[in-house]
Short mmCIF file of C-alpha atoms in Angstrom, two decimals:
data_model
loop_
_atom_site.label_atom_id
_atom_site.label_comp_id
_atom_site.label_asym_id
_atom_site.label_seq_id
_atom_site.Cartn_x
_atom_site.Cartn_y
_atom_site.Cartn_z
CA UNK Q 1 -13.49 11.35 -13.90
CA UNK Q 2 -11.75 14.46 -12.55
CA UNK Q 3 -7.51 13.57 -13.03
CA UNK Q 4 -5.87 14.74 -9.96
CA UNK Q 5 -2.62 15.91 -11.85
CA UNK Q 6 -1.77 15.21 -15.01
CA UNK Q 7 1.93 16.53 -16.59
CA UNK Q 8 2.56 16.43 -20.25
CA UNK Q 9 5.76 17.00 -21.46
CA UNK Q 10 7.14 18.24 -18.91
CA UNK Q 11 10.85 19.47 -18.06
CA UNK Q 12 12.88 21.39 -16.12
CA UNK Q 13 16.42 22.23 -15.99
CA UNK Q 14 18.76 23.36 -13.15
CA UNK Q 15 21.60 25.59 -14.97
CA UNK Q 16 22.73 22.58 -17.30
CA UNK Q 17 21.45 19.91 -14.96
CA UNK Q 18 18.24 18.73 -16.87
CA UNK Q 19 16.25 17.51 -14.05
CA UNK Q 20 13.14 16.63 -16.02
CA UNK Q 21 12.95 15.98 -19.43
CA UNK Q 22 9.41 15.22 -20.75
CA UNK Q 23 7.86 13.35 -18.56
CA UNK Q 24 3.76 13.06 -18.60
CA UNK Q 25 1.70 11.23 -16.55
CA UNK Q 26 -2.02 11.70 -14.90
CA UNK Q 27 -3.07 10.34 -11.55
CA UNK Q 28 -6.73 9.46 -11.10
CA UNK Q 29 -8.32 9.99 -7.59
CA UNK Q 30 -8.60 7.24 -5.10
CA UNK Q 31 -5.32 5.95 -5.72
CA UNK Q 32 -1.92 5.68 -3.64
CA UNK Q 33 0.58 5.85 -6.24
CA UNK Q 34 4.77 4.84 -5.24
CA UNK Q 35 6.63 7.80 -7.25
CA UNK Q 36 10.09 5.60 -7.32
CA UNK Q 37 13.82 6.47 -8.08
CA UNK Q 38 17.31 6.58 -6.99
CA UNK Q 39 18.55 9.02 -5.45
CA UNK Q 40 19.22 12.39 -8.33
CA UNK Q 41 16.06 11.04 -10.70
CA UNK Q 42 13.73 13.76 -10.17
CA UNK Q 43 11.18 12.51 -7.85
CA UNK Q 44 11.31 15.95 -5.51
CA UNK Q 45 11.82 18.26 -8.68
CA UNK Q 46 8.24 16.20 -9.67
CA UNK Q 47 6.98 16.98 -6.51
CA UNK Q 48 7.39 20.21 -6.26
CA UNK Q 49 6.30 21.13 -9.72
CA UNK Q 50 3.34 19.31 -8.75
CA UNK Q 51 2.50 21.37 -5.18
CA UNK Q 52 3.53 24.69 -7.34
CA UNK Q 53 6.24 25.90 -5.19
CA UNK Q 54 8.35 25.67 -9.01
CA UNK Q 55 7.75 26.22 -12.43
CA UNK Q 56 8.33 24.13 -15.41
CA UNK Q 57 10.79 25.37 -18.34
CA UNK Q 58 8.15 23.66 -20.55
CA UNK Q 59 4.99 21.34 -21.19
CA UNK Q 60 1.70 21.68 -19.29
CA UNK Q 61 0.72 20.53 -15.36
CA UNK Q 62 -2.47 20.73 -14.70
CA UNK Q 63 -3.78 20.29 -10.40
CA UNK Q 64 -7.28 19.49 -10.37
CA UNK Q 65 -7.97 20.63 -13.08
CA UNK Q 66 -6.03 23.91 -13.32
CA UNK Q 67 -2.42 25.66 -13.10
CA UNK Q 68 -0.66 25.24 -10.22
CA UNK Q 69 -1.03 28.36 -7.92
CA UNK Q 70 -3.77 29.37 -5.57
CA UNK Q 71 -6.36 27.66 -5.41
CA UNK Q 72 -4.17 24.10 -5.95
CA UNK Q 73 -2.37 25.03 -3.38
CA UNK Q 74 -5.47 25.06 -1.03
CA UNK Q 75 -6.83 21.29 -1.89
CA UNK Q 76 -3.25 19.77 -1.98
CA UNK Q 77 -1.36 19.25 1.06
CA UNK Q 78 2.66 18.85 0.38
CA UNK Q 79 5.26 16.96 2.84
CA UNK Q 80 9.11 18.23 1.46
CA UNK Q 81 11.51 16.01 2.48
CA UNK Q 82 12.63 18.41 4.63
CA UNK Q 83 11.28 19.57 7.82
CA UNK Q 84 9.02 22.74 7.53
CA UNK Q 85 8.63 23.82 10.62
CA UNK Q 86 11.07 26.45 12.37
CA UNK Q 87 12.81 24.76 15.13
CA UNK Q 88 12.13 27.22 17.74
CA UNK Q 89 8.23 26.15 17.18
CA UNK Q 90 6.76 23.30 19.79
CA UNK Q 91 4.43 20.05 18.13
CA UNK Q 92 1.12 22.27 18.69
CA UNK Q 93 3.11 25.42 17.54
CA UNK Q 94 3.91 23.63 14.46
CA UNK Q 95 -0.23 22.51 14.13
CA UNK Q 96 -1.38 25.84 15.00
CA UNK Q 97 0.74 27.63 11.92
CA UNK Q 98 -0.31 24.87 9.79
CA UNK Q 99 -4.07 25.35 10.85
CA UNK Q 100 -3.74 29.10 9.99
CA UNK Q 101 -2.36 29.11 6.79
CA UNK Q 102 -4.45 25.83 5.60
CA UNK Q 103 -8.85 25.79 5.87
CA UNK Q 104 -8.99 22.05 5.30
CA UNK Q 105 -7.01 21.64 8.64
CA UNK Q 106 -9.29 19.11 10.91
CA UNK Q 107 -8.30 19.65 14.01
CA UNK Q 108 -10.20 16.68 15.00
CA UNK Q 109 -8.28 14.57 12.74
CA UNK Q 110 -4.93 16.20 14.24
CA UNK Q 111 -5.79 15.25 17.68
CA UNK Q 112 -5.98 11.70 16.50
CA UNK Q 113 -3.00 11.55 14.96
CA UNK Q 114 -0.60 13.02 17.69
CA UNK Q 115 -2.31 10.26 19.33
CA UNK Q 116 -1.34 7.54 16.77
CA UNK Q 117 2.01 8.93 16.39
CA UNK Q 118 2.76 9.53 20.34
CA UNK Q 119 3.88 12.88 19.67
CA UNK Q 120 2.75 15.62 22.27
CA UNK Q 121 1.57 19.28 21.56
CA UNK Q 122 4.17 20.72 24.06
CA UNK Q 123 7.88 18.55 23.00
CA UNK Q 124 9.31 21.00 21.52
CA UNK Q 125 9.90 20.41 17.61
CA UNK Q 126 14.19 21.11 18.14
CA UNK Q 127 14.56 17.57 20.74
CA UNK Q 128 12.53 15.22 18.23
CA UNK Q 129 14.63 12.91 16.79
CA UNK Q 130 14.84 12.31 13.35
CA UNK Q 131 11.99 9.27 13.09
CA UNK Q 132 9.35 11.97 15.23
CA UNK Q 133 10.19 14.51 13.41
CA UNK Q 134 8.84 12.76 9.89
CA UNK Q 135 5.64 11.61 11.85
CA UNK Q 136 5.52 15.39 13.29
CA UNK Q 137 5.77 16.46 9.10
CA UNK Q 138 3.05 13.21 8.24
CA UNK Q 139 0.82 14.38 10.83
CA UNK Q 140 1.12 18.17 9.32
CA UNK Q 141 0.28 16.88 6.02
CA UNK Q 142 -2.57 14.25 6.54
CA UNK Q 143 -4.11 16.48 9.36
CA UNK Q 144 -5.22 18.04 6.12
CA UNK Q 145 -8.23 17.05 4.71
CA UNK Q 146 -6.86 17.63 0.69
CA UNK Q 147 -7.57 16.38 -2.18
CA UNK Q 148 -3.98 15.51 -3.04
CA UNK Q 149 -1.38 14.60 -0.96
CA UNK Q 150 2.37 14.96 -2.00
CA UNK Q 151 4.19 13.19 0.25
CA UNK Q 152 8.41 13.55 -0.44
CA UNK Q 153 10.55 10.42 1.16
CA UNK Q 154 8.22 9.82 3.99
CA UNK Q 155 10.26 7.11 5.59
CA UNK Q 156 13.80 7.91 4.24
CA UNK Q 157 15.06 8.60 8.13
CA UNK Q 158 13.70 5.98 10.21
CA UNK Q 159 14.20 2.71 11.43
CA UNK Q 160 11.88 -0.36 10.32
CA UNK Q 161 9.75 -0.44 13.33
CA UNK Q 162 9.14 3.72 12.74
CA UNK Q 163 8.96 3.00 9.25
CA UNK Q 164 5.88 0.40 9.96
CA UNK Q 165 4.40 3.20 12.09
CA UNK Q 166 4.24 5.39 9.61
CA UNK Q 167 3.34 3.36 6.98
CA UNK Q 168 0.01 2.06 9.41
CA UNK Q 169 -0.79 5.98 9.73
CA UNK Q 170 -0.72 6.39 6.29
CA UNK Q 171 -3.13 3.78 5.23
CA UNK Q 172 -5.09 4.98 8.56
CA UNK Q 173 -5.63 8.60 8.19
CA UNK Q 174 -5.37 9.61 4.01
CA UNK Q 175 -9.09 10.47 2.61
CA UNK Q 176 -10.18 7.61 0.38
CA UNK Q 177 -11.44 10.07 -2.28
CA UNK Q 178 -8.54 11.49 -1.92
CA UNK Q 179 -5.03 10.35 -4.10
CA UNK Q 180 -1.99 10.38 -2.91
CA UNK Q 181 1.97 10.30 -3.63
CA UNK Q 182 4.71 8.86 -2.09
CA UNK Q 183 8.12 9.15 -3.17
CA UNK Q 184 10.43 6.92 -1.90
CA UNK Q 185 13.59 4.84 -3.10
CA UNK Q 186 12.57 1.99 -0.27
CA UNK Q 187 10.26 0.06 -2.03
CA UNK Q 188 10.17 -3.41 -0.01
CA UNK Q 189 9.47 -1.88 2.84
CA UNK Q 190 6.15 0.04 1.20
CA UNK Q 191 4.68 -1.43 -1.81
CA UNK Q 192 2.35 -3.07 -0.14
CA UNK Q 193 0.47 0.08 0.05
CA UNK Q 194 0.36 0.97 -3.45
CA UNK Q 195 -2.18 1.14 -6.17
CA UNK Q 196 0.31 1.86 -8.99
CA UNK Q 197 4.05 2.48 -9.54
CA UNK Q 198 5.61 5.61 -11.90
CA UNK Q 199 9.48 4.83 -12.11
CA UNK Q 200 11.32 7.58 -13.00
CA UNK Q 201 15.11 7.66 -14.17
CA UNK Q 202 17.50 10.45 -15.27
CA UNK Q 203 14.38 12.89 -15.39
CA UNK Q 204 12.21 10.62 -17.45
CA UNK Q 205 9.51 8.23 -16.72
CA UNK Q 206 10.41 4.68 -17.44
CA UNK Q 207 7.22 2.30 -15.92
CA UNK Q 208 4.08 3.12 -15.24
CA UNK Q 209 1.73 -0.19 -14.08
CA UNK Q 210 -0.39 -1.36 -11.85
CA UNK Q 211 1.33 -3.29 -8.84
CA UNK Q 212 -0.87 -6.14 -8.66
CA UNK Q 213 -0.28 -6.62 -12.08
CA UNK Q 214 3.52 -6.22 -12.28
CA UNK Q 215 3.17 -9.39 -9.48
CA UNK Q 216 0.59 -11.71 -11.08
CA UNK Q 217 2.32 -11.12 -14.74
CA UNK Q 218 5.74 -11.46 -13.80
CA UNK Q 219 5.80 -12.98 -10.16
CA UNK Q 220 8.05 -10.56 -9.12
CA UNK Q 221 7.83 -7.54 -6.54
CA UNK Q 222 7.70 -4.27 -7.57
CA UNK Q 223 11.42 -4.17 -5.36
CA UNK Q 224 12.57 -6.85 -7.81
CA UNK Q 225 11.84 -4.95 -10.83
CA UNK Q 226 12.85 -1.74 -9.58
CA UNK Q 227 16.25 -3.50 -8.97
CA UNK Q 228 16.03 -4.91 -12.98
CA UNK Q 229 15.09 -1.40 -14.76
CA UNK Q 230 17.84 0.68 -12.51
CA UNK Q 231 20.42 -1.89 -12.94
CA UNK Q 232 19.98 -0.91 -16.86
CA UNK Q 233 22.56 1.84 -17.01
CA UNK C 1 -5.70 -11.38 11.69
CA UNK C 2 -2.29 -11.11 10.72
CA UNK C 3 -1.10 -12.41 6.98
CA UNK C 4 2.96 -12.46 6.21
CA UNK C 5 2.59 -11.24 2.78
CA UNK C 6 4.36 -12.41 -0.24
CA UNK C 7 5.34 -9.41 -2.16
CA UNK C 8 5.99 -11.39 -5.51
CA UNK C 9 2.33 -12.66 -5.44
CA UNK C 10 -0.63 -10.44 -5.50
CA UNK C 11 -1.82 -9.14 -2.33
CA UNK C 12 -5.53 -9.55 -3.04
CA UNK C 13 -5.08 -13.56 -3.98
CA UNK C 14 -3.11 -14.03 -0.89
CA UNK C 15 -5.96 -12.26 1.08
CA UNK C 16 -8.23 -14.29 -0.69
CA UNK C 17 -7.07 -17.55 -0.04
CA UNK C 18 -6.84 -16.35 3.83
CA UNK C 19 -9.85 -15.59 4.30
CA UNK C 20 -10.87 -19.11 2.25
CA UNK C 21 -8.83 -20.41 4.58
CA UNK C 22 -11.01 -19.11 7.60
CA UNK C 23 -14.65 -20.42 5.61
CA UNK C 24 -13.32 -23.53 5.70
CA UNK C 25 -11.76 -23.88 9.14
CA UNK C 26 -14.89 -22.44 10.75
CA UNK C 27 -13.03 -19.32 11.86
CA UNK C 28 -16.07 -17.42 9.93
CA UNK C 29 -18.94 -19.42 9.92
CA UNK C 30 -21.34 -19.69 6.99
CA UNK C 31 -23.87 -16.36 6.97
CA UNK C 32 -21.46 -14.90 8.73
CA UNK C 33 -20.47 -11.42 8.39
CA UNK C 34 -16.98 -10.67 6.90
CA UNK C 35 -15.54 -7.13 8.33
CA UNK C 36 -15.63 -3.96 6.29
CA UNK C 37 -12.91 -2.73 3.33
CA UNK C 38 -12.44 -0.36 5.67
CA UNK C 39 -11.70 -2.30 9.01
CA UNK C 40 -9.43 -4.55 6.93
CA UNK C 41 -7.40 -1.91 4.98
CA UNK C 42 -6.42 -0.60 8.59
CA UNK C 43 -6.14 -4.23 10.52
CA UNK C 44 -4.28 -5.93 7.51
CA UNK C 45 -2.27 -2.31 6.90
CA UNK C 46 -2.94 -3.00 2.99
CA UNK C 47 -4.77 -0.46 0.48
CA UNK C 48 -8.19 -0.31 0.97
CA UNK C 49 -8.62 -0.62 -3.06
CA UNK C 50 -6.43 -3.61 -3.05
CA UNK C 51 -9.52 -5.06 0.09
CA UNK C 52 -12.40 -3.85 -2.62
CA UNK C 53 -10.73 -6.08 -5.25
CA UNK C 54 -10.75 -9.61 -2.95
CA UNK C 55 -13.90 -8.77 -1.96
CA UNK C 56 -15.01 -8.66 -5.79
CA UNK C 57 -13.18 -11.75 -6.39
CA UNK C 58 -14.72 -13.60 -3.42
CA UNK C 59 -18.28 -12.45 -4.88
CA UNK C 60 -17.36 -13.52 -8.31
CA UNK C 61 -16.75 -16.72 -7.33
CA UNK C 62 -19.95 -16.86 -4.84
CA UNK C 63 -17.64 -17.30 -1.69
CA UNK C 64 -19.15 -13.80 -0.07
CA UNK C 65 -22.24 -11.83 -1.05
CA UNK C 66 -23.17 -8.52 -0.12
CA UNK C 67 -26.00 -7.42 1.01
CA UNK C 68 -27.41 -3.63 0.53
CA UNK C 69 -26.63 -1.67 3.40
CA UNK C 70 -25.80 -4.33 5.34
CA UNK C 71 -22.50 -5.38 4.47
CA UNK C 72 -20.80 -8.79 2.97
CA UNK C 73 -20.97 -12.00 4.14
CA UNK C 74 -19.43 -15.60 3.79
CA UNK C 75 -22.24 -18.02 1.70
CA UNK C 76 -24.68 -19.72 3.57
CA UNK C 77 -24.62 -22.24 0.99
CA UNK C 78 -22.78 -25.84 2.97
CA UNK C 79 -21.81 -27.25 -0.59
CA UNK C 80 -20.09 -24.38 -1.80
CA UNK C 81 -18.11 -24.45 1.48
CA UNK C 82 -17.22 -27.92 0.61
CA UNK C 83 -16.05 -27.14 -2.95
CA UNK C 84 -13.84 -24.54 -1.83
CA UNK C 85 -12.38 -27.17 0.79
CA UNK C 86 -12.06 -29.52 -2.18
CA UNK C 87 -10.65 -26.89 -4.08
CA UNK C 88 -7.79 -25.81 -2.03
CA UNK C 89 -7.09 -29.77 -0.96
CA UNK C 90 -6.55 -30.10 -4.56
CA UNK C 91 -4.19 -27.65 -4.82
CA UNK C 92 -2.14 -28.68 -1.76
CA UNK C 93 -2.14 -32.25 -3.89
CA UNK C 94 -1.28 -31.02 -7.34
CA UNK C 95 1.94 -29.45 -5.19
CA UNK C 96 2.51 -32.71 -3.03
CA UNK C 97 2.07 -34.85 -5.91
CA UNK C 98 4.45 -32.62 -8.69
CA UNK C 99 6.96 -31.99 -6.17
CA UNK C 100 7.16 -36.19 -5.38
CA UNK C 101 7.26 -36.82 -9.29
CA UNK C 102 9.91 -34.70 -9.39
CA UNK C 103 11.88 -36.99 -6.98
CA UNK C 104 11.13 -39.40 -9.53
CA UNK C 105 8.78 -41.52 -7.26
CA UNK C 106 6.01 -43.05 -9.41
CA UNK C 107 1.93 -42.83 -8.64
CA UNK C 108 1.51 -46.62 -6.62
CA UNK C 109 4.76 -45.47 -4.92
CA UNK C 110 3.14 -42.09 -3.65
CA UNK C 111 0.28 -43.85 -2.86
CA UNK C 112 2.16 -46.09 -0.81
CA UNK C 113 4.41 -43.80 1.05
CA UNK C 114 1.35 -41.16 1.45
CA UNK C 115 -0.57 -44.37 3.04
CA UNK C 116 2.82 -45.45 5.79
CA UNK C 117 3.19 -41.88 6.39
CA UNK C 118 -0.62 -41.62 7.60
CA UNK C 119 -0.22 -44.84 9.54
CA UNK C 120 2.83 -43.64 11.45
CA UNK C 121 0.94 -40.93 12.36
CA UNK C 122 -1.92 -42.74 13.76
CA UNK C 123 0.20 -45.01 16.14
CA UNK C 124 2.32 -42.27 17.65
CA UNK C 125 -0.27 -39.63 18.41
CA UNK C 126 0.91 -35.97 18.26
CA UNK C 127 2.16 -36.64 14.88
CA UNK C 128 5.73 -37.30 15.65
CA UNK C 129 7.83 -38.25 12.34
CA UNK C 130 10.60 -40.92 13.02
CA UNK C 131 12.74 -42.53 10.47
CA UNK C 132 10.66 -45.16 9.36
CA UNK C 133 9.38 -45.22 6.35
CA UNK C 134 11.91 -47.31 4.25
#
């Protein structure tokens, strides 16, 4: 089988500041993975590595199969953790520059998604609030139909009942050939949507397992031993 | 269908043992079908691989089987219903009757309390417990 991504040895350093330091992991399609940290670990440096907007210092990444660039860019549909739309843009604004630039845009899909999310195509993207404006950036990303989806702190702004919302759209609307990652450092909330954990700390990957497994081996929640393996240092 | 999961268990036992639950209730009648990994992932809000897995598990242990093309459905079979009833009354026993040890009550003395306990409950229908069974 075709790995989705796959890093080996991979770092990356900001001035002294080694973000990542030689981390490798692959990702299999069909699979949510939780990409989990505190706050400073290197989940968005991962990220965006991983959607090619930065290069390594060192080690290989490979995106379906290839460097990132181009054509990765095409079948793999990013969410930063900030918002990436221009504020001056309205909801269907925001769509219609994301259907441009993107060919695996279903417009379809979109549609059904405002829907789900209660967002409309003329509020204007500078009066959302915080919570609509991560469903407005979910919507952007899973109105995609990729191959990979890199989705950076998808619920780190919202309430629980928004946080729900957006979970429900998540497990609604992502293609089921498709893999995707979430990064997050709110792991009750979520794991009940995962496939597998990484855990990464100080730039290096610590865990990598399967959640059902972490729970029937060690009857604890993936939250629980997050809590253990952080409380380490 | 709404479950309160447990996140220190595994999701796909605890959907198991719902939907067991249901069998053996008559919420889903033998033959009948059970919904899609699809319509579950989305109704239950749970990974859809973490569905396929209970579903495996269910056909494993013969409590579903799926038919080509048409789906997956709950056993037809009465006595396997009835061994899955058995099954999970033995479990809710094994609890009752370790966590009654532990208050250091022996076996004739469970049997005896188990027995007033069920006989309070017949002569004050709706199940109402009062005080009385020193």
């Amino acid at each position: 089988m075709e790995q989705l991504l796959e890093f080996e040895t991979v770092s990356k350093k900001f001035g002294s500041k080694a973000a990542l330091q030689g981390i490798s992991l692959s990702v299999n399609p069909g699979r949510i993975v939780g990409l989990l940290g505190s706050n400073g670990s290197g989940k968005s440096t991962l990220m965006r590595i991983a959607a090619g907007l930065i290069r390594p210092d060192s080690g290989k990444v490979r995106v379906l199969g290839d460097e990132p660039g181009v054509q990765s860019k095409a079948r793999v549909s990013f969410m930063p953790d900030k918002p990436q739309f221009e504020s001056w843009m309205t909801v269907g604004e925001a769509l219609n520059f994301q259907k441009d630039f993107f060919p695996d845009f279903d417009p379809d899909k979109s549609k059904r998604m405002l829907d789900f999310m209660k967002l409309s195509r003329k509020d204007k993207t500078s009066s959302l609030s915080k919570g609509m404006q991560e469903r407005l950036q979910l919507t952007l990303a899973l109105s995609r139909r990729a191959s990979l989806y890199l989705l950076d702190e998808p619920i780190g702004g919202v309430d629980p009942v928004a946080r729900d919302h957006i979970l429900d759209a998540l497990v609604e609307f992502y293609e089921e050939d498709s893999s995707v990652i979430v990064s997050t450092h709110l792991i009750a909330d979520i794991e009940r949507i995962f496939d597998e954990v990484l855990m990464i700390k100080d730039g290096s990957l610590v865990l990598r397992e399967d959640v059902e497994r972490i729970r029937l081996t060690s009857g604890k929640s993936v939250d629980q031993l997050f809590k253990e393996v952080y409380a380490e240092c | 269908m709404t479950i309160e999961f447990n996140n220190n268990l595994p999701i796909y036992l605890q959907i198991m043992n719902y939907i067991k639950l249901q069998i053996v209730t008559g919420k889903l009648g033998p033959g009948e079908k059970i919904p899609s990994v699809r319509e579950l992932a989305s109704e239950l809000k749970i990974n859809p691989n973490t569905i396929q897995r209970t579903f495996q598990e269910l056909e494993r242990e013969g409590v579903a089987e799926s038919r080509r093309g048409l789906g997956r459905f709950v056993t037809s079979e009465d006595e396997k219903i009835m061994s899955i009833k058995k099954e999970m009354a033995s479990e809710l026993l094994e609890r009752f009757i370790g966590g009654m040890r532990e208050l250091g009550f022996d076996g004739d003395n469970i049997v005896k309390i188990v027995a007033e306990s069920v006989e309070d409950g017949k002569r004050e229908p709706g199940g109402s417990h009062s005080g009385t069974t020193a």
